[in-house]
mmCIF file of C-alpha atoms in Angstrom:
data_model
loop_
_atom_site.group_PDB
_atom_site.id
_atom_site.type_symbol
_atom_site.label_atom_id
_atom_site.label_comp_id
_atom_site.label_asym_id
_atom_site.label_seq_id
_atom_site.Cartn_x
_atom_site.Cartn_y
_atom_site.Cartn_z
ATOM 1 C CA MET A 1 31.394 33.369 -95.434
ATOM 2 C CA ALA A 2 28.324 31.778 -93.355
ATOM 3 C CA ALA A 3 27.790 33.746 -89.873
ATOM 4 C CA THR A 4 28.387 32.324 -87.055
ATOM 5 C CA THR A 5 25.488 31.732 -84.504
ATOM 6 C CA PRO A 6 26.464 32.148 -81.037
ATOM 7 C CA ALA A 7 26.883 29.668 -78.268
ATOM 8 C CA THR A 8 23.683 30.083 -76.174
ATOM 9 C CA PRO A 9 24.639 29.973 -72.280
ATOM 10 C CA PRO A 10 23.816 27.061 -69.995
ATOM 11 C CA PRO A 11 20.707 27.654 -67.897
ATOM 12 C CA GLY A 12 21.961 29.414 -64.570
ATOM 13 C CA ALA A 13 24.957 30.641 -65.595
ATOM 14 C CA PRO A 14 26.096 34.273 -66.525
ATOM 15 C CA GLY A 15 24.105 36.017 -69.298
ATOM 16 C CA GLY A 16 21.254 32.861 -69.277
ATOM 17 C CA HIS A 17 17.657 32.424 -68.986
ATOM 18 C CA PRO A 18 16.454 32.716 -65.048
ATOM 19 C CA GLU A 19 13.505 31.206 -66.414
ATOM 20 C CA LEU A 20 15.150 28.096 -67.858
ATOM 21 C CA SER A 21 16.696 27.162 -64.743
ATOM 22 C CA PRO A 22 15.321 23.784 -63.041
ATOM 23 C CA PRO A 23 12.869 23.919 -60.299
ATOM 24 C CA THR A 24 14.375 23.599 -57.238
ATOM 25 C CA ALA A 25 13.054 20.029 -56.184
ATOM 26 C CA PRO A 26 10.813 19.852 -52.579
ATOM 27 C CA PRO A 27 12.393 18.994 -50.104
ATOM 28 C CA ALA A 28 12.194 14.705 -49.188
ATOM 29 C CA THR A 29 9.685 13.790 -46.916
ATOM 30 C CA GLY A 30 10.222 9.790 -46.771
ATOM 31 C CA GLY A 31 7.759 9.441 -49.834
ATOM 32 C CA GLU A 32 4.707 9.825 -47.441
ATOM 33 C CA ASN A 33 1.566 11.589 -48.334
ATOM 34 C CA PRO A 34 1.320 15.020 -46.350
ATOM 35 C CA LEU A 35 -2.339 14.230 -45.896
ATOM 36 C CA LEU A 36 -1.622 10.744 -44.637
ATOM 37 C CA HIS A 37 0.558 11.839 -42.383
ATOM 38 C CA ALA A 38 -1.212 15.019 -40.583
ATOM 39 C CA ALA A 39 -4.209 11.712 -40.004
ATOM 40 C CA LYS A 40 -1.029 9.100 -38.088
ATOM 41 C CA LEU A 41 -0.741 12.010 -36.208
ATOM 42 C CA VAL A 42 -3.933 12.726 -35.095
ATOM 43 C CA ARG A 43 -4.845 8.760 -35.045
ATOM 44 C CA GLU A 44 -2.283 8.375 -32.553
ATOM 45 C CA ALA A 45 -2.353 11.532 -30.340
ATOM 46 C CA VAL A 46 -6.218 10.266 -29.984
ATOM 47 C CA PRO A 47 -6.520 7.074 -27.461
ATOM 48 C CA PRO A 48 -7.984 3.843 -28.461
ATOM 49 C CA LEU A 49 -11.657 3.209 -27.005
ATOM 50 C CA HIS A 50 -11.832 0.061 -24.263
ATOM 51 C CA PRO A 51 -13.889 -2.644 -25.916
ATOM 52 C CA GLY A 52 -15.945 -2.791 -22.667
ATOM 53 C CA GLY A 53 -17.080 0.599 -23.534
ATOM 54 C CA ARG A 54 -18.730 -0.083 -26.951
ATOM 55 C CA PRO A 55 -22.147 -1.275 -25.993
ATOM 56 C CA VAL A 56 -22.532 1.977 -23.903
ATOM 57 C CA ILE A 57 -21.547 4.255 -26.954
ATOM 58 C CA ALA A 58 -23.828 3.034 -29.764
ATOM 59 C CA ALA A 59 -26.478 3.426 -27.039
ATOM 60 C CA VAL A 60 -25.914 6.422 -26.553
ATOM 61 C CA ALA A 61 -25.255 6.961 -29.911
ATOM 62 C CA ALA A 62 -29.107 5.436 -31.019
ATOM 63 C CA ALA A 63 -30.780 7.109 -28.215
ATOM 64 C CA ALA A 64 -29.600 10.123 -29.553
ATOM 65 C CA GLY A 65 -30.109 9.486 -33.407
ATOM 66 C CA ALA A 66 -33.872 8.640 -32.048
ATOM 67 C CA VAL A 67 -34.965 12.301 -30.404
ATOM 68 C CA ARG A 68 -33.092 13.704 -33.482
ATOM 69 C CA LEU A 69 -35.681 11.917 -35.651
ATOM 70 C CA LEU A 70 -38.442 12.030 -33.622
ATOM 71 C CA THR A 71 -37.982 15.814 -33.282
ATOM 72 C CA GLY A 72 -35.472 17.262 -35.459
ATOM 73 C CA ARG A 73 -33.809 18.980 -32.784
ATOM 74 C CA GLY A 74 -31.002 17.856 -30.812
ATOM 75 C CA THR A 75 -28.458 17.252 -32.947
ATOM 76 C CA GLY A 76 -25.262 19.066 -30.615
ATOM 77 C CA ALA A 77 -26.414 17.910 -27.453
ATOM 78 C CA GLY A 78 -26.645 14.090 -29.080
ATOM 79 C CA LEU A 79 -23.023 14.425 -29.879
ATOM 80 C CA LEU A 80 -21.679 16.346 -27.134
ATOM 81 C CA ALA A 81 -23.309 12.851 -25.150
ATOM 82 C CA THR A 82 -22.010 10.323 -27.772
ATOM 83 C CA ALA A 83 -18.400 12.234 -27.634
ATOM 84 C CA ALA A 84 -18.438 12.398 -24.095
ATOM 85 C CA THR A 85 -18.922 9.168 -23.394
ATOM 86 C CA ALA A 86 -16.484 7.933 -25.438
ATOM 87 C CA ALA A 87 -14.081 9.638 -23.510
ATOM 88 C CA PHE A 88 -14.851 8.035 -20.750
ATOM 89 C CA PHE A 89 -13.682 4.651 -21.828
ATOM 90 C CA ARG A 90 -10.614 6.067 -23.537
ATOM 91 C CA GLU A 91 -7.494 3.634 -23.274
ATOM 92 C CA PRO A 92 -4.362 5.012 -23.608
ATOM 93 C CA ARG A 93 -1.406 3.890 -23.674
ATOM 94 C CA ARG A 94 0.813 3.693 -21.076
ATOM 95 C CA VAL A 95 4.826 2.316 -20.478
ATOM 96 C CA PRO A 96 6.274 1.038 -17.209
ATOM 97 C CA PRO A 97 8.772 2.743 -15.133
ATOM 98 C CA PRO A 98 12.144 0.052 -15.735
ATOM 99 C CA ARG A 99 11.870 -0.547 -11.653
ATOM 100 C CA PRO A 100 11.464 -4.626 -11.200
ATOM 101 C CA GLY A 101 10.244 -3.945 -7.811
ATOM 102 C CA ALA A 102 7.871 -0.573 -8.531
ATOM 103 C CA VAL A 103 5.015 -1.201 -7.476
ATOM 104 C CA LEU A 104 2.110 1.134 -10.150
ATOM 105 C CA ALA A 105 -0.611 2.392 -9.875
ATOM 106 C CA PRO A 106 -3.142 0.149 -11.018
ATOM 107 C CA ALA A 107 -5.536 3.203 -12.116
ATOM 108 C CA ASP A 108 -6.142 7.211 -13.025
ATOM 109 C CA GLY A 109 -6.785 9.370 -10.042
ATOM 110 C CA THR A 110 -5.703 10.332 -6.949
ATOM 111 C CA VAL A 111 -4.362 8.984 -3.682
ATOM 112 C CA ALA A 112 -7.371 9.309 -1.501
ATOM 113 C CA LEU A 113 -6.320 7.108 1.745
ATOM 114 C CA ILE A 114 -2.781 5.372 2.854
ATOM 115 C CA SER A 115 -3.539 3.509 5.883
ATOM 116 C CA GLU A 116 -2.523 0.331 8.079
ATOM 117 C CA VAL A 117 -5.511 -2.041 7.945
ATOM 118 C CA VAL A 118 -6.431 -5.902 7.741
ATOM 119 C CA PRO A 119 -6.745 -7.279 4.001
ATOM 120 C CA PRO A 120 -10.870 -8.026 3.967
ATOM 121 C CA ALA A 121 -11.076 -11.946 3.388
ATOM 122 C CA GLU A 122 -11.533 -12.766 0.224
ATOM 123 C CA LEU A 123 -7.927 -11.762 -0.530
ATOM 124 C CA ASP A 124 -7.025 -14.744 1.380
ATOM 125 C CA LEU A 125 -4.107 -12.682 2.169
ATOM 126 C CA PRO A 126 -2.224 -13.216 5.518
ATOM 127 C CA ARG A 127 -4.479 -11.868 8.637
ATOM 128 C CA GLU A 128 -2.244 -9.125 9.964
ATOM 129 C CA PRO A 129 -1.970 -4.660 8.523
ATOM 130 C CA VAL A 130 -0.656 -3.706 5.366
ATOM 131 C CA THR A 131 -0.779 -0.721 4.001
ATOM 132 C CA ARG A 132 -3.351 -0.160 1.832
ATOM 133 C CA ILE A 133 -2.919 3.074 -0.269
ATOM 134 C CA SER A 134 -6.754 4.160 -2.151
ATOM 135 C CA VAL A 135 -6.867 5.620 -5.231
ATOM 136 C CA PHE A 136 -10.050 7.637 -6.172
ATOM 137 C CA LEU A 137 -11.517 7.513 -9.428
ATOM 138 C CA SER A 138 -13.834 10.880 -10.322
ATOM 139 C CA VAL A 139 -15.941 10.797 -13.537
ATOM 140 C CA LEU A 140 -13.291 12.204 -15.555
ATOM 141 C CA ASP A 141 -10.331 9.792 -15.464
ATOM 142 C CA VAL A 142 -9.679 7.143 -17.165
ATOM 143 C CA HIS A 143 -11.485 3.958 -15.620
ATOM 144 C CA VAL A 144 -9.757 1.976 -16.712
ATOM 145 C CA GLN A 145 -7.634 -0.650 -14.287
ATOM 146 C CA ARG A 146 -3.933 -2.042 -15.265
ATOM 147 C CA ILE A 147 -1.778 -4.675 -13.610
ATOM 148 C CA PRO A 148 0.594 -3.326 -10.906
ATOM 149 C CA MET A 149 3.187 -5.631 -11.356
ATOM 150 C CA HIS A 150 4.622 -8.575 -13.696
ATOM 151 C CA GLY A 151 3.100 -12.063 -12.162
ATOM 152 C CA ARG A 152 0.659 -14.692 -12.284
ATOM 153 C CA ILE A 153 -2.747 -13.939 -11.311
ATOM 154 C CA ARG A 154 -3.329 -16.220 -7.962
ATOM 155 C CA SER A 155 -7.380 -15.228 -7.326
ATOM 156 C CA VAL A 156 -9.940 -13.464 -8.228
ATOM 157 C CA GLU A 157 -13.673 -13.023 -6.228
ATOM 158 C CA TYR A 158 -16.100 -10.495 -6.762
ATOM 159 C CA ARG A 159 -18.266 -9.393 -4.059
ATOM 160 C CA PRO A 160 -22.122 -7.816 -3.713
ATOM 161 C CA GLY A 161 -22.433 -5.317 -1.623
ATOM 162 C CA ALA A 162 -23.707 -1.289 -1.665
ATOM 163 C CA PHE A 163 -22.838 2.103 -3.481
ATOM 164 C CA LEU A 164 -21.624 4.363 -0.820
ATOM 165 C CA SER A 165 -19.686 6.844 -1.925
ATOM 166 C CA ALA A 166 -16.142 5.324 -3.295
ATOM 167 C CA ASP A 167 -14.123 8.254 -1.167
ATOM 168 C CA LEU A 168 -15.594 6.701 2.649
ATOM 169 C CA ASP A 169 -13.477 4.595 4.491
ATOM 170 C CA LYS A 170 -16.425 1.938 4.699
ATOM 171 C CA ALA A 171 -16.762 2.029 1.097
ATOM 172 C CA SER A 172 -13.556 -0.945 1.052
ATOM 173 C CA GLU A 173 -16.025 -3.153 2.746
ATOM 174 C CA ASP A 174 -19.722 -1.866 2.217
ATOM 175 C CA ASN A 175 -19.466 -1.672 -1.743
ATOM 176 C CA GLU A 176 -19.561 -3.887 -4.798
ATOM 177 C CA ARG A 177 -16.267 -4.682 -5.380
ATOM 178 C CA ASN A 178 -13.706 -7.080 -7.354
ATOM 179 C CA ALA A 179 -10.867 -8.469 -5.822
ATOM 180 C CA LEU A 180 -7.976 -9.805 -7.636
ATOM 181 C CA VAL A 181 -4.267 -11.566 -6.154
ATOM 182 C CA LEU A 182 -1.414 -11.250 -7.800
ATOM 183 C CA GLU A 183 1.928 -12.876 -6.876
ATOM 184 C CA THR A 184 4.444 -11.117 -8.216
ATOM 185 C CA GLN A 185 7.612 -13.078 -9.931
ATOM 186 C CA THR A 186 9.459 -12.200 -6.857
ATOM 187 C CA GLY A 187 7.645 -14.221 -4.748
ATOM 188 C CA HIS A 188 5.715 -11.182 -3.348
ATOM 189 C CA LEU A 189 1.835 -11.300 -2.984
ATOM 190 C CA VAL A 190 -0.182 -7.536 -3.809
ATOM 191 C CA GLY A 191 -3.767 -7.679 -3.614
ATOM 192 C CA VAL A 192 -6.147 -5.434 -5.538
ATOM 193 C CA VAL A 193 -9.726 -4.413 -4.806
ATOM 194 C CA GLN A 194 -12.308 -2.899 -7.931
ATOM 195 C CA ILE A 195 -14.634 -1.032 -5.790
ATOM 196 C CA ALA A 196 -17.682 0.566 -7.355
ATOM 197 C CA GLY A 197 -19.174 4.068 -6.261
ATOM 198 C CA LEU A 198 -22.130 6.254 -6.109
ATOM 199 C CA LEU A 199 -22.553 6.045 -10.408
ATOM 200 C CA ALA A 200 -20.199 2.896 -10.294
ATOM 201 C CA ARG A 201 -23.110 0.333 -11.349
ATOM 202 C CA ARG A 202 -20.886 -2.153 -13.328
ATOM 203 C CA ILE A 203 -17.133 -3.450 -12.406
ATOM 204 C CA ARG A 204 -15.540 -5.742 -15.881
ATOM 205 C CA CYS A 205 -12.319 -7.928 -14.832
ATOM 206 C CA ASP A 206 -11.097 -9.498 -17.608
ATOM 207 C CA VAL A 207 -8.162 -11.721 -16.078
ATOM 208 C CA ARG A 208 -8.936 -14.951 -14.216
ATOM 209 C CA PRO A 209 -6.752 -17.259 -11.408
ATOM 210 C CA GLY A 210 -3.414 -18.434 -13.489
ATOM 211 C CA ASP A 211 -3.309 -16.036 -16.024
ATOM 212 C CA GLU A 212 0.542 -14.528 -16.508
ATOM 213 C CA VAL A 213 0.195 -10.786 -16.531
ATOM 214 C CA ALA A 214 2.637 -7.750 -17.390
ATOM 215 C CA ALA A 215 2.714 -4.287 -15.729
ATOM 216 C CA GLY A 216 0.728 -2.060 -17.365
ATOM 217 C CA GLU A 217 -1.343 -3.751 -18.782
ATOM 218 C CA THR A 218 -5.077 -3.043 -18.818
ATOM 219 C CA TYR A 219 -7.319 -6.159 -16.780
ATOM 220 C CA GLY A 220 -10.399 -4.516 -16.060
ATOM 221 C CA LEU A 221 -13.231 -1.437 -16.039
ATOM 222 C CA ILE A 222 -15.452 0.316 -13.856
ATOM 223 C CA ARG A 223 -18.283 2.684 -15.135
ATOM 224 C CA PHE A 224 -18.912 6.141 -13.916
ATOM 225 C CA GLY A 225 -16.846 7.194 -10.972
ATOM 226 C CA SER A 226 -15.142 4.178 -8.357
ATOM 227 C CA ARG A 227 -11.757 3.797 -6.459
ATOM 228 C CA VAL A 228 -9.022 0.833 -6.510
ATOM 229 C CA ASP A 229 -7.094 -0.042 -4.190
ATOM 230 C CA THR A 230 -3.693 -1.686 -3.503
ATOM 231 C CA TYR A 231 -2.557 -3.887 -0.830
ATOM 232 C CA LEU A 232 0.834 -3.519 -0.266
ATOM 233 C CA PRO A 233 3.335 -6.671 0.657
ATOM 234 C CA PRO A 234 3.661 -6.598 4.869
ATOM 235 C CA GLY A 235 6.342 -4.402 5.479
ATOM 236 C CA VAL A 236 6.501 -2.257 2.442
ATOM 237 C CA ALA A 237 6.108 1.075 2.681
ATOM 238 C CA PRO A 238 4.364 3.683 -0.125
ATOM 239 C CA GLU A 239 5.745 6.307 -2.465
ATOM 240 C CA VAL A 240 3.070 8.335 -2.591
ATOM 241 C CA SER A 241 1.489 11.042 -0.751
ATOM 242 C CA LEU A 242 -2.225 11.556 0.370
ATOM 243 C CA GLY A 243 -3.430 14.138 -2.655
ATOM 244 C CA GLN A 244 -1.488 12.566 -5.258
ATOM 245 C CA ARG A 245 -2.416 12.605 -8.510
ATOM 246 C CA THR A 246 -1.588 9.091 -10.444
ATOM 247 C CA ILE A 247 -1.335 7.937 -13.658
ATOM 248 C CA GLY A 248 -2.018 3.867 -13.702
ATOM 249 C CA GLY A 249 0.410 2.557 -15.076
ATOM 250 C CA GLU A 250 3.279 4.485 -14.585
ATOM 251 C CA THR A 251 3.049 6.584 -11.520
ATOM 252 C CA VAL A 252 5.004 3.953 -8.262
ATOM 253 C CA LEU A 253 2.952 3.334 -5.439
ATOM 254 C CA ALA A 254 5.680 1.629 -3.488
ATOM 255 C CA ASP A 255 8.949 -0.550 -4.227
ATOM 256 C CA LEU A 256 9.121 -4.181 -2.656
ATOM 257 C CA ALA A 257 13.036 -3.102 -2.104
ATOM 258 C CA VAL A 258 11.721 -0.661 -0.195
ATOM 259 C CA GLU A 259 10.566 -1.412 3.464
ATOM 260 C CA LYS A 260 9.401 0.615 6.911
ATOM 261 C CA ASP A 261 11.839 -0.424 9.808
ATOM 262 C CA GLY A 262 10.365 -0.616 13.577
ATOM 263 C CA ALA A 263 9.857 3.341 14.134
ATOM 264 C CA GLY A 264 8.488 3.809 10.790
ATOM 265 C CA THR A 265 10.091 4.780 8.812
ATOM 266 C CA THR A 266 11.648 3.506 5.688
ATOM 267 C CA GLY A 267 15.141 1.735 4.490
ATOM 268 C CA THR A 268 16.645 -0.195 1.722
ATOM 269 C CA GLY A 269 16.605 -4.123 1.951
ATOM 270 C CA THR A 270 15.131 -7.587 1.698
ATOM 271 C CA THR A 271 12.041 -9.033 2.187
ATOM 272 C CA GLY A 272 13.418 -12.373 3.083
ATOM 273 C CA THR A 273 10.781 -13.786 0.810
ATOM 274 C CA THR A 274 12.276 -16.823 -1.565
ATOM 275 C CA ILE A 275 12.489 -15.719 -5.516
ATOM 276 C CA VAL A 276 9.666 -18.261 -7.586
ATOM 277 C CA GLY A 277 10.830 -17.437 -10.462
ATOM 278 C CA ALA A 278 13.418 -14.964 -12.673
ATOM 279 C CA GLU A 279 12.368 -11.826 -14.316
ATOM 280 C CA LYS A 280 11.992 -12.055 -17.506
ATOM 281 C CA ASP A 281 11.251 -9.764 -21.183
ATOM 282 C CA ARG A 282 7.570 -9.036 -20.873
ATOM 283 C CA PRO A 283 5.781 -6.940 -23.471
#
């Protein structure tokens, strides 16, 4: 009689061989390579550069390379100088708050002045006192400027001038500057002035009269220390305080629905301005 061969228990069953069990499947990663995923995270964490800074960065890198070739030294200092210059021209992504009447800060920095003044002549606004909010940018701040509201560029005018310290009140009238007037979708006029400072010797403005613009989008750049003034429509109250830090394209400077009453306090109401366009989606 032939001998009967005992059946082999299936892998993983009692008496089976653990070493023959199928390996555990790795956790699902969505099919994405881990290295590519890590590179994507790093790329998203590093802000892009404003195009206006690329020639400056290239010049600093070239100078650092020349010093290294001529002296055989200075590699670390050259890399540091190039990296610092690149950081100055960063243009981080910003998300405007969903407030249709909000006037957003045009720049990163510190609120240095809040005052009632007659707008400068180049803005061609009514010659009556309005609230001016001045944001001072140090050399460590992001130096791109952003549109404060949805609307259309009504005018742009450049004025040459001095290079006084940008935190001085008279810098608004004496320094080199570039002024624009934004006509909002509700018919209000908002003035924004880029002002050069002690170290700032170049103002760049990338919008022209007639351009349709969106709140928070980048429109200009000031190199190496500066100031940006925002002139609110008559009667609109500020929502920031002296010394407050602002984030360009996100911090709300004022709301067009909040007005100052005769006693200088604020309240909610309408300005009586005719609506010239319906609110529409923007990027």
